[in-house]
Amino acid sequence: MINKHSLLSAFIFLLALYSYSQTKAKPIFKDGEAQIVEAFNTPEKWIRHDLFVETEFDTDGDGKLDRVHVDVTRPYQTDTEGLKLPVIYESSPYFAGVAPNVAGVFWNVKHELGEMAKERVHPEVTRLGKRPIISNSKIQKWVPRGYIVVHSSSPGTGLSQGSPTVGGDNESLAPKAVIDWLCGRAKAYTEPYGNEEVKAFWSTGKVGMTGTSYNGTIPLAAATTGVEGLEVIIPIAPNTSYYHYYRSNGLVRSPGGYLGEDIDVLYDYIHSGGEEPLIIGNSKKVNDSDIPKAFKNKRAYSNAMVRDSEMKNGMDRITGDYNKFWAGRDYLNDMAPMKAAMLMSHGFNDWNVMPEHSYRIYKKAKEMGLETAIYYHQYGHGGPPPVSMMNKWFTHYLHGVKNGIENEENKAWIVREEDKMESPTGYKDYPNPDAEFVTLYLTSGTPETGGLTTTKTSKQGKETIIDNYSFSGEALARAEITNHRLLYVTPKLKKDVHISGVAKITVKLASNKPAANLSVWLVSLPWNNGRKTKTTDNIITRGWADPQNYKSLTESKPLKPGKFYDVTFDLQPDDQIIEAGQQIGLMIFSSDKEYTLHPEPGTELTIDLDGTSLTLPVVGGLKL
């Protein structure tokens, strides 16, 4: 016989269970975007803890697998209600502090090409931060929207073990290990040398990565491993090749704002880890007599093995050639396993991490058939896509919401010159599919200005530059008469000209010395130096090259004085509208005060105008 009392009790229990399930916090979506959920928007209740993920490498010499320091910020419902959420992950070498900017930390650039400067100063980093917090970045934006935010310090920084390698394999494998742990495939521990394990029971196994500059490089590095669970990356101004960051077409060329920086300088700048004594295997501290004096702690070991050996022998500030060392730090070479969707972001006037870094990866991702799009703005270093755009990408790839982001017709989003960052214009692709390559030729005019025209006129002769690094590029562009640059300008534009893509230049030149800098700026004239000057008003794009590498990027050869060479190279990618009434100017000079080495003034470069031309990608073509 059925017990009515039991049935009633069971009904009440099920009703209560149903009611409880209906009040459980969960992500909410509207218009294809994750919304702020008040139940998650409770910072005082967020669970914040740290742990150490075991990697597959040992780069600090202790004979044990390195562990990466990780912090986690998650809604309390992941504990109380069994809620599982996707992860937004940022990794960085900067979280635990950087080296002080002391005198002599950069390489001295005042010397002849092909010579090596004296040894520079090596500052020490004092590690900052206190457990369990590594960073507060991203948590206010994404935790309330139904994500868990994870940070990690890259190898050899903060409390992460290992050595910084600035683009070496361990900087790809470290975030891979963290993602493996988030997906249940790797181990993590409560302490750097302990055995108490930590499980990511709150993770759905769906991970997205983002960050700016070095923090934007690491998502790409992780993606090149093909790690399962990394569904989407949004790199912002990422350094995708350390050769392209510190060299340009064979030339030793500094990133903008950091004259004399090289890869070993960045190594010193980020090396906040390794302060603990060097302990090998399960032994106690190694006796002083058993190891070289330089290896008294992990930091000293890394300095000796990475900075003073691998980097010193590989970076080659003498020739600037592309070699095995640089190839191993070029993520374009590692993209074959990559599966993650990618929204790339960059500024066309970023002269620190220049726009070629993003374009070369975006182009390759398209060729591989990956789901990808690109956002470009007109400003300098950094600058994320609009929050709404990022939200839709994370919502689709991490929460599985069908918002159509992968099917959008426009794959390129470009902030036009007068628009705000959050209001980009959509285009089918970048470069603009309607762009046509237009070849421009030079007509004589030194020491004032020559012409730049679509009609080739022969027998224009030769014109000579006398190198002098003491004049800035801006000063040379504004000068009415000077023998330190050659300047060729179009007639005043009758209508707006939309440049979209990568300009290419061929310079036929001879030098009176075996080595010389070669710098090229494309400018909009007249130069605007007023109070309301915009970043797009003057410099359109620019590029640099070593004439010694006219045949090969991997093997430079001294120039024979007086002999002419054809030097062809790309300028930086751009998408800019030059207004009617302006003139487009091509400026050719030698040493660029803000970027190149500073040899003694006086080197002469002679340009054969008939053998020199500029190829410009113009939407709809160009008639002058």
PDB file of C-alpha atoms in Angstrom, residues 61-237:
ATOM      1  CA  GLY A  61      69.432  23.725 -13.021  1.00  0.00           C
ATOM      2  CA  ASP A  62      68.010  22.017  -9.929  1.00  0.00           C
ATOM      3  CA  GLY A  63      67.243  18.692 -11.609  1.00  0.00           C
ATOM      4  CA  LYS A  64      63.506  18.957 -10.931  1.00  0.00           C
ATOM      5  CA  LEU A  65      60.618  19.944 -13.159  1.00  0.00           C
ATOM      6  CA  ASP A  66      59.910  23.664 -12.892  1.00  0.00           C
ATOM      7  CA  ARG A  67      56.659  24.763 -11.292  1.00  0.00           C
ATOM      8  CA  VAL A  68      54.705  27.821 -12.413  1.00  0.00           C
ATOM      9  CA  HIS A  69      53.061  30.124  -9.881  1.00  0.00           C
ATOM     10  CA  VAL A  70      49.342  30.559 -10.588  1.00  0.00           C
ATOM     11  CA  ASP A  71      46.582  32.531  -8.904  1.00  0.00           C
ATOM     12  CA  VAL A  72      42.835  31.993  -9.252  1.00  0.00           C
ATOM     13  CA  THR A  73      39.891  34.351  -8.726  1.00  0.00           C
ATOM     14  CA  ARG A  74      36.453  32.724  -8.919  1.00  0.00           C
ATOM     15  CA  PRO A  75      32.870  33.297  -7.761  1.00  0.00           C
ATOM     16  CA  TYR A  76      32.115  31.668  -4.409  1.00  0.00           C
ATOM     17  CA  GLN A  77      29.363  29.641  -6.080  1.00  0.00           C
ATOM     18  CA  THR A  78      32.079  27.437  -7.585  1.00  0.00           C
ATOM     19  CA  ASP A  79      32.472  26.097  -4.034  1.00  0.00           C
ATOM     20  CA  THR A  80      28.964  26.341  -2.597  1.00  0.00           C
ATOM     21  CA  GLU A  81      26.903  25.351  -5.628  1.00  0.00           C
ATOM     22  CA  GLY A  82      29.261  23.131  -7.606  1.00  0.00           C
ATOM     23  CA  LEU A  83      29.308  25.718 -10.397  1.00  0.00           C
ATOM     24  CA  LYS A  84      31.791  25.179 -13.216  1.00  0.00           C
ATOM     25  CA  LEU A  85      32.872  28.115 -15.372  1.00  0.00           C
ATOM     26  CA  PRO A  86      35.281  28.788 -18.250  1.00  0.00           C
ATOM     27  CA  VAL A  87      38.587  30.557 -17.631  1.00  0.00           C
ATOM     28  CA  ILE A  88      40.113  33.782 -18.902  1.00  0.00           C
ATOM     29  CA  TYR A  89      43.849  33.451 -18.410  1.00  0.00           C
ATOM     30  CA  GLU A  90      46.640  36.040 -18.493  1.00  0.00           C
ATOM     31  CA  SER A  91      50.324  35.247 -18.066  1.00  0.00           C
ATOM     32  CA  SER A  92      53.119  37.780 -17.702  1.00  0.00           C
ATOM     33  CA  PRO A  93      56.780  38.273 -16.795  1.00  0.00           C
ATOM     34  CA  TYR A  94      55.908  41.687 -15.299  1.00  0.00           C
ATOM     35  CA  PHE A  95      53.565  40.799 -12.432  1.00  0.00           C
ATOM     36  CA  ALA A  96      56.323  40.551  -9.800  1.00  0.00           C
ATOM     37  CA  GLY A  97      58.203  43.721 -10.715  1.00  0.00           C
ATOM     38  CA  VAL A  98      60.911  44.788 -13.128  1.00  0.00           C
ATOM     39  CA  ALA A  99      64.468  46.102 -13.012  1.00  0.00           C
ATOM     40  CA  PRO A 100      65.142  49.770 -12.255  1.00  0.00           C
ATOM     41  CA  ASN A 101      66.062  52.059 -15.144  1.00  0.00           C
ATOM     42  CA  VAL A 102      69.655  52.719 -14.155  1.00  0.00           C
ATOM     43  CA  ALA A 103      72.335  54.452 -16.198  1.00  0.00           C
ATOM     44  CA  GLY A 104      74.094  52.124 -18.606  1.00  0.00           C
ATOM     45  CA  VAL A 105      71.390  49.456 -18.757  1.00  0.00           C
ATOM     46  CA  PHE A 106      70.941  49.891 -22.536  1.00  0.00           C
ATOM     47  CA  TRP A 107      73.600  49.145 -25.113  1.00  0.00           C
ATOM     48  CA  ASN A 108      75.608  52.168 -26.208  1.00  0.00           C
ATOM     49  CA  VAL A 109      74.589  52.856 -29.822  1.00  0.00           C
ATOM     50  CA  LYS A 110      77.273  55.429 -30.569  1.00  0.00           C
ATOM     51  CA  HIS A 111      79.736  53.339 -32.563  1.00  0.00           C
ATOM     52  CA  GLU A 112      80.443  52.174 -36.089  1.00  0.00           C
ATOM     53  CA  LEU A 113      78.365  49.450 -37.734  1.00  0.00           C
ATOM     54  CA  GLY A 114      80.006  46.044 -37.391  1.00  0.00           C
ATOM     55  CA  GLU A 115      81.579  46.905 -34.045  1.00  0.00           C
ATOM     56  CA  MET A 116      80.558  45.733 -30.581  1.00  0.00           C
ATOM     57  CA  ALA A 117      79.918  48.207 -27.791  1.00  0.00           C
ATOM     58  CA  LYS A 118      81.402  47.792 -24.326  1.00  0.00           C
ATOM     59  CA  GLU A 119      79.538  45.600 -21.838  1.00  0.00           C
ATOM     60  CA  ARG A 120      76.491  47.252 -20.333  1.00  0.00           C
ATOM     61  CA  VAL A 121      75.185  47.393 -16.745  1.00  0.00           C
ATOM     62  CA  HIS A 122      73.078  44.469 -15.440  1.00  0.00           C
ATOM     63  CA  PRO A 123      70.497  45.638 -12.883  1.00  0.00           C
ATOM     64  CA  GLU A 124      68.853  43.262 -10.410  1.00  0.00           C
ATOM     65  CA  VAL A 125      65.108  42.986  -9.903  1.00  0.00           C
ATOM     66  CA  THR A 126      63.652  43.090  -6.414  1.00  0.00           C
ATOM     67  CA  ARG A 127      60.684  40.748  -6.440  1.00  0.00           C
ATOM     68  CA  LEU A 128      57.348  42.301  -5.472  1.00  0.00           C
ATOM     69  CA  GLY A 129      53.993  40.851  -4.499  1.00  0.00           C
ATOM     70  CA  LYS A 130      52.516  38.753  -1.736  1.00  0.00           C
ATOM     71  CA  ARG A 131      50.721  35.441  -1.909  1.00  0.00           C
ATOM     72  CA  PRO A 132      48.085  34.518  -2.884  1.00  0.00           C
ATOM     73  CA  ILE A 133      47.666  37.478  -5.268  1.00  0.00           C
ATOM     74  CA  ILE A 134      49.737  37.616  -8.447  1.00  0.00           C
ATOM     75  CA  SER A 135      47.618  40.252 -10.207  1.00  0.00           C
ATOM     76  CA  ASN A 136      44.234  41.954 -10.112  1.00  0.00           C
ATOM     77  CA  SER A 137      44.183  42.357 -13.871  1.00  0.00           C
ATOM     78  CA  LYS A 138      40.960  41.366 -15.684  1.00  0.00           C
ATOM     79  CA  ILE A 139      39.037  40.270 -12.570  1.00  0.00           C
ATOM     80  CA  GLN A 140      36.667  43.246 -12.302  1.00  0.00           C
ATOM     81  CA  LYS A 141      35.710  42.947 -15.958  1.00  0.00           C
ATOM     82  CA  TRP A 142      35.246  39.216 -16.355  1.00  0.00           C
ATOM     83  CA  VAL A 143      34.448  37.522 -13.029  1.00  0.00           C
ATOM     84  CA  PRO A 144      31.086  39.332 -12.715  1.00  0.00           C
ATOM     85  CA  ARG A 145      30.260  38.114 -16.228  1.00  0.00           C
ATOM     86  CA  GLY A 146      30.610  34.451 -15.328  1.00  0.00           C
ATOM     87  CA  TYR A 147      34.271  33.660 -15.830  1.00  0.00           C
ATOM     88  CA  ILE A 148      37.106  32.503 -13.612  1.00  0.00           C
ATOM     89  CA  VAL A 149      40.243  34.615 -14.016  1.00  0.00           C
ATOM     90  CA  VAL A 150      43.642  32.959 -13.748  1.00  0.00           C
ATOM     91  CA  HIS A 151      47.090  34.575 -13.764  1.00  0.00           C
ATOM     92  CA  SER A 152      50.550  33.091 -13.895  1.00  0.00           C
ATOM     93  CA  SER A 153      54.065  34.477 -13.703  1.00  0.00           C
ATOM     94  CA  SER A 154      56.151  33.300 -16.631  1.00  0.00           C
ATOM     95  CA  PRO A 155      59.232  31.112 -15.968  1.00  0.00           C
ATOM     96  CA  GLY A 156      61.949  32.739 -13.889  1.00  0.00           C
ATOM     97  CA  THR A 157      59.717  35.608 -12.782  1.00  0.00           C
ATOM     98  CA  GLY A 158      57.960  36.086  -9.474  1.00  0.00           C
ATOM     99  CA  LEU A 159      57.597  32.769  -7.664  1.00  0.00           C
ATOM    100  CA  SER A 160      57.600  30.761 -10.899  1.00  0.00           C
ATOM    101  CA  GLN A 161      60.609  28.478 -11.159  1.00  0.00           C
ATOM    102  CA  GLY A 162      62.836  28.232 -14.201  1.00  0.00           C
ATOM    103  CA  SER A 163      64.715  30.732 -16.306  1.00  0.00           C
ATOM    104  CA  PRO A 164      63.388  33.588 -18.399  1.00  0.00           C
ATOM    105  CA  THR A 165      64.282  32.890 -22.019  1.00  0.00           C
ATOM    106  CA  VAL A 166      62.444  35.749 -23.788  1.00  0.00           C
ATOM    107  CA  GLY A 167      60.689  33.695 -26.416  1.00  0.00           C
ATOM    108  CA  GLY A 168      62.281  30.323 -25.700  1.00  0.00           C
ATOM    109  CA  ASP A 169      60.318  27.077 -25.662  1.00  0.00           C
ATOM    110  CA  ASN A 170      59.641  27.144 -21.916  1.00  0.00           C
ATOM    111  CA  GLU A 171      57.612  30.347 -22.355  1.00  0.00           C
ATOM    112  CA  SER A 172      55.237  28.364 -24.602  1.00  0.00           C
ATOM    113  CA  LEU A 173      55.223  25.201 -22.503  1.00  0.00           C
ATOM    114  CA  ALA A 174      54.564  27.017 -19.199  1.00  0.00           C
ATOM    115  CA  PRO A 175      51.089  28.341 -20.145  1.00  0.00           C
ATOM    116  CA  LYS A 176      50.422  25.003 -21.852  1.00  0.00           C
ATOM    117  CA  ALA A 177      51.000  23.292 -18.504  1.00  0.00           C
ATOM    118  CA  VAL A 178      48.575  25.668 -16.784  1.00  0.00           C
ATOM    119  CA  ILE A 179      45.920  24.939 -19.427  1.00  0.00           C
ATOM    120  CA  ASP A 180      46.598  21.218 -19.095  1.00  0.00           C
ATOM    121  CA  TRP A 181      45.977  21.561 -15.355  1.00  0.00           C
ATOM    122  CA  LEU A 182      42.771  23.521 -15.941  1.00  0.00           C
ATOM    123  CA  CYS A 183      41.657  20.621 -18.145  1.00  0.00           C
ATOM    124  CA  GLY A 184      42.657  17.916 -15.647  1.00  0.00           C
ATOM    125  CA  ARG A 185      45.773  16.686 -17.478  1.00  0.00           C
ATOM    126  CA  ALA A 186      48.569  18.133 -15.296  1.00  0.00           C
ATOM    127  CA  LYS A 187      49.367  18.336 -11.602  1.00  0.00           C
ATOM    128  CA  ALA A 188      49.437  21.357  -9.337  1.00  0.00           C
ATOM    129  CA  TYR A 189      50.501  21.749  -5.724  1.00  0.00           C
ATOM    130  CA  THR A 190      49.809  24.103  -2.851  1.00  0.00           C
ATOM    131  CA  GLU A 191      53.528  24.927  -2.441  1.00  0.00           C
ATOM    132  CA  PRO A 192      56.498  25.296  -4.785  1.00  0.00           C
ATOM    133  CA  TYR A 193      58.209  22.207  -3.345  1.00  0.00           C
ATOM    134  CA  GLY A 194      55.276  20.488  -1.602  1.00  0.00           C
ATOM    135  CA  ASN A 195      53.300  17.363  -2.486  1.00  0.00           C
ATOM    136  CA  GLU A 196      49.722  18.395  -1.615  1.00  0.00           C
ATOM    137  CA  GLU A 197      47.809  18.448  -4.894  1.00  0.00           C
ATOM    138  CA  VAL A 198      45.253  21.004  -6.058  1.00  0.00           C
ATOM    139  CA  LYS A 199      42.495  20.173  -8.551  1.00  0.00           C
ATOM    140  CA  ALA A 200      40.703  22.615 -10.864  1.00  0.00           C
ATOM    141  CA  PHE A 201      37.295  21.074 -10.126  1.00  0.00           C
ATOM    142  CA  TRP A 202      35.577  24.369 -10.938  1.00  0.00           C
ATOM    143  CA  SER A 203      36.862  24.594 -14.540  1.00  0.00           C
ATOM    144  CA  THR A 204      34.784  23.619 -17.570  1.00  0.00           C
ATOM    145  CA  GLY A 205      38.001  22.968 -19.500  1.00  0.00           C
ATOM    146  CA  LYS A 206      37.372  25.921 -21.808  1.00  0.00           C
ATOM    147  CA  VAL A 207      40.144  28.547 -21.690  1.00  0.00           C
ATOM    148  CA  GLY A 208      40.650  31.910 -23.375  1.00  0.00           C
ATOM    149  CA  MET A 209      43.803  34.006 -23.151  1.00  0.00           C
ATOM    150  CA  THR A 210      44.434  37.712 -23.589  1.00  0.00           C
ATOM    151  CA  GLY A 211      46.957  40.378 -22.634  1.00  0.00           C
ATOM    152  CA  THR A 212      48.946  43.315 -24.003  1.00  0.00           C
ATOM    153  CA  SER A 213      52.534  43.439 -25.296  1.00  0.00           C
ATOM    154  CA  TYR A 214      54.555  40.617 -23.643  1.00  0.00           C
ATOM    155  CA  ASN A 215      51.291  39.537 -21.982  1.00  0.00           C
ATOM    156  CA  GLY A 216      49.838  39.382 -25.507  1.00  0.00           C
ATOM    157  CA  THR A 217      52.758  37.366 -26.824  1.00  0.00           C
ATOM    158  CA  ILE A 218      52.199  34.538 -24.336  1.00  0.00           C
ATOM    159  CA  PRO A 219      48.667  33.662 -25.591  1.00  0.00           C
ATOM    160  CA  LEU A 220      50.143  33.157 -29.061  1.00  0.00           C
ATOM    161  CA  ALA A 221      53.021  31.161 -27.587  1.00  0.00           C
ATOM    162  CA  ALA A 222      50.550  28.883 -25.811  1.00  0.00           C
ATOM    163  CA  ALA A 223      48.389  28.526 -28.924  1.00  0.00           C
ATOM    164  CA  THR A 224      51.363  27.386 -31.029  1.00  0.00           C
ATOM    165  CA  THR A 225      51.607  24.263 -28.847  1.00  0.00           C
ATOM    166  CA  GLY A 226      48.150  23.173 -30.039  1.00  0.00           C
ATOM    167  CA  VAL A 227      47.108  22.536 -26.431  1.00  0.00           C
ATOM    168  CA  GLU A 228      43.581  21.162 -26.051  1.00  0.00           C
ATOM    169  CA  GLY A 229      41.211  23.434 -24.158  1.00  0.00           C
ATOM    170  CA  LEU A 230      42.677  26.742 -25.348  1.00  0.00           C
ATOM    171  CA  GLU A 231      39.696  27.764 -27.447  1.00  0.00           C
ATOM    172  CA  VAL A 232      40.395  31.432 -28.228  1.00  0.00           C
ATOM    173  CA  ILE A 233      43.129  34.036 -27.858  1.00  0.00           C
ATOM    174  CA  ILE A 234      42.922  37.827 -28.055  1.00  0.00           C
ATOM    175  CA  PRO A 235      46.543  39.071 -28.292  1.00  0.00           C
ATOM    176  CA  ILE A 236      46.917  42.859 -28.013  1.00  0.00           C
ATOM    177  CA  ALA A 237      50.069  44.356 -29.581  1.00  0.00           C
TER     178      ALA A 237
END
